[in-house]
C-alpha positions as semicolon CSV with decimal commas, in nm:
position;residue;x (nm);y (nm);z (nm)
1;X;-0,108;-6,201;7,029
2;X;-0,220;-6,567;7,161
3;X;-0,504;-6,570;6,977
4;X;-0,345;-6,447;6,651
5;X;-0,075;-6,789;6,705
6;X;-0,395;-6,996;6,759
7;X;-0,573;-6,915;6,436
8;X;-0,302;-6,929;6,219
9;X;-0,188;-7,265;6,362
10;X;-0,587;-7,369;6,340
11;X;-0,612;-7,223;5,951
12;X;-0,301;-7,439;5,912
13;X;-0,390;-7,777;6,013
14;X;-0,747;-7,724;5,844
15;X;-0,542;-7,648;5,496
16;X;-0,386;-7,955;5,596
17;X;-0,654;-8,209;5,660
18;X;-0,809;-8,073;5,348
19;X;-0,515;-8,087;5,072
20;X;-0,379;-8,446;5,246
21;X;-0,605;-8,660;5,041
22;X;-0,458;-8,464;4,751
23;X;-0,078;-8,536;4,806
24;X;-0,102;-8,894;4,996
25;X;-0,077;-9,203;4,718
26;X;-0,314;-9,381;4,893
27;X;-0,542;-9,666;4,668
28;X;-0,858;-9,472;4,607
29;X;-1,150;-9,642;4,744
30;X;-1,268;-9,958;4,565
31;X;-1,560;-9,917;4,337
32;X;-1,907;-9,990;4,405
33;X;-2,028;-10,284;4,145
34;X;-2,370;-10,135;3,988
35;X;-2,681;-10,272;4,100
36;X;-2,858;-10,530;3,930
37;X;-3,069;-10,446;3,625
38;X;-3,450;-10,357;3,685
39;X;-3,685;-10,651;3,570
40;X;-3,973;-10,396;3,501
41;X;-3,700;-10,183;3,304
42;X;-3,799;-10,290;2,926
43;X;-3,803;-10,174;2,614
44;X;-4,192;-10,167;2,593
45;X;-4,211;-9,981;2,957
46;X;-3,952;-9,756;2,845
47;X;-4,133;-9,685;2,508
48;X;-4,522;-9,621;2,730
49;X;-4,339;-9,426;2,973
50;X;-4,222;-9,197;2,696
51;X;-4,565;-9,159;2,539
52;X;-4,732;-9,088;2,911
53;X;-4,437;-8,836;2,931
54;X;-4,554;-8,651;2,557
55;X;-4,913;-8,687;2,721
56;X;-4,801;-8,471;3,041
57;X;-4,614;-8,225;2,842
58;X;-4,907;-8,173;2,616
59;X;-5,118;-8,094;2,906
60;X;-4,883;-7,891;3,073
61;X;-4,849;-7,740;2,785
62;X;-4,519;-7,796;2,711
63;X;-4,570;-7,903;2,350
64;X;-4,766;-7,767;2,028
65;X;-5,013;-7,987;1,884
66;X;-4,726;-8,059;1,601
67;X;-4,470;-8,150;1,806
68;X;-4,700;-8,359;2,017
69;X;-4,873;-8,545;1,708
70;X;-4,474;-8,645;1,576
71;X;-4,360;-8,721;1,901
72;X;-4,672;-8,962;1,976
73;X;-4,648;-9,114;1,619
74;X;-4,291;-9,172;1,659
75;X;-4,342;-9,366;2,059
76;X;-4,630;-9,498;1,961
77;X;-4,432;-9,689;1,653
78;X;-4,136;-9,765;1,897
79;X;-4,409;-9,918;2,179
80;X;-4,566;-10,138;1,952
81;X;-4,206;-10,273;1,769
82;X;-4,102;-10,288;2,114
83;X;-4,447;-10,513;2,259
84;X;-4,391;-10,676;1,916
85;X;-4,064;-10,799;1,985
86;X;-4,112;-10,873;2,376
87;X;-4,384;-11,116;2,240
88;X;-4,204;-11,335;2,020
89;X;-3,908;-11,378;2,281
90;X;-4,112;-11,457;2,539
91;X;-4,332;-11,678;2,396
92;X;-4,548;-11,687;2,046
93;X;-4,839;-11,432;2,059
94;X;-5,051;-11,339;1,829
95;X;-5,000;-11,002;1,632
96;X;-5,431;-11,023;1,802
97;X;-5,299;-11,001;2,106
98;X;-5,058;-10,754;2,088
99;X;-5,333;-10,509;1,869
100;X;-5,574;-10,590;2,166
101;X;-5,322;-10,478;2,441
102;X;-5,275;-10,115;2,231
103;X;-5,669;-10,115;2,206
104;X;-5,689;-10,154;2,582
105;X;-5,435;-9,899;2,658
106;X;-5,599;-9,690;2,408
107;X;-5,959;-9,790;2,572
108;X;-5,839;-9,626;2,912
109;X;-5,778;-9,292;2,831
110;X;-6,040;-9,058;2,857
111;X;-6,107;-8,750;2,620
112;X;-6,261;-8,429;2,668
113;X;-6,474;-8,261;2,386
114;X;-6,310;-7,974;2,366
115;X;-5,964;-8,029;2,537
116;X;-5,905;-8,366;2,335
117;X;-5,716;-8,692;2,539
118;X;-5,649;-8,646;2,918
119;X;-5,308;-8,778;3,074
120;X;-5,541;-8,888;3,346
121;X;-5,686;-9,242;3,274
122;X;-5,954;-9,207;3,581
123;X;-6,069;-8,878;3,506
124;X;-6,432;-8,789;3,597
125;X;-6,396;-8,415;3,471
126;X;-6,148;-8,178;3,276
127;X;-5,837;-8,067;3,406
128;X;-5,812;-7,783;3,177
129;X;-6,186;-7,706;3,076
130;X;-6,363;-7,889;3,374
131;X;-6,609;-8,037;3,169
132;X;-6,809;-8,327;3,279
133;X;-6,615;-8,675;3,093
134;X;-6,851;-8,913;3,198
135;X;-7,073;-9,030;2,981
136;X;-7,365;-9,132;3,193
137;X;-7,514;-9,024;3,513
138;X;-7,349;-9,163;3,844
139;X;-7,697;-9,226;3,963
140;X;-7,937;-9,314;3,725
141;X;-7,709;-9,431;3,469
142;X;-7,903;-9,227;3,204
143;X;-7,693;-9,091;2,906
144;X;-7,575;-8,726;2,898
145;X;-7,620;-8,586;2,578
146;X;-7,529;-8,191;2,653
147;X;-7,147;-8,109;2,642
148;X;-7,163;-7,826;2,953
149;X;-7,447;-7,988;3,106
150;X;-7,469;-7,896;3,502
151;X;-7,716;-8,187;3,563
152;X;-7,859;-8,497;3,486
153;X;-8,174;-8,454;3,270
154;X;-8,336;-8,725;3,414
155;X;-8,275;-8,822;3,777
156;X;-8,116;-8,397;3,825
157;X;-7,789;-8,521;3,997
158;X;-7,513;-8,246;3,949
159;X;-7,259;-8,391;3,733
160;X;-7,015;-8,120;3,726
161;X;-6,838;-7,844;3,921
């Protein structure tokens, strides 16, 4: 029978702990200020980190090729009004400038002949296909004309897995 007392007077004073917080008019606890804003956090990083997000889910393949060539279209319009109007608060660039920044970014990607643009920038071969992307040999430095080609045609490096 003592241990019957013990758990009901145990159950009881757990119910109580719990539902206290619940019937006490205590101040609830003050509120944490937010942190401070994210100096990186821009409109322009915002609007590449979107497009580099359509990239993934296109190779994933998350997205048709519709929805990917809308959805790149539209971030691709939003990253350029968005570079666009990052340059002329921060200073006066050149409408140049900002066209050679998009040609840079545009510059590093890598494509595959078959699988189109990679969502790696350093890629050596094809994460879908695994197709050679480089377009010379590592060793000689000779051009590789053949799409599937196992080796270089000059020096006979393998270039691919």
């Amino acid at each position: 029978m003592l241990p019957w007392v013990l758990g009901a007077a145990l159950a009881v004073l757990a119910l109580a702990v719990v539902l206290l917080p619940l019937f006490s008019d205590a101040a609830p606890p003050a509120v944490r200020t937010p942190r401070a804003a994210d100096p990186t956090d821009t409109p322009s990083a915002r609007a590449i980190a979107a497009l580099r997000e359509v990239e993934f889910d296109r190779a994933t393949g998350k997205l048709s090729d519709g929805d990917y060539a809308a959805l790149k279209a539209q971030y691709t319009d939003d990253a350029v009004a968005a570079m666009r109007a990052e340059a002329t608060t921060v200073g006066a660039v050149a409408d140049e400038e900002v066209e050679a920044a998009i040609s840079r970014y545009r510059i590093g990607s890598v494509a595959c002949a078959t699988c189109g643009p990679r969502p790696e920038p350093d890629a050596i071969y094809c994460s879908t296909c695994g197709r050679c992307l480089a377009a010379s040999c590592s060793r000689c430095g000779s051009a590789i004309a053949e799409d599937d080609a196992l080796f270089c045609s000059a020096c006979g490096e393998r270039i691919a897995a």
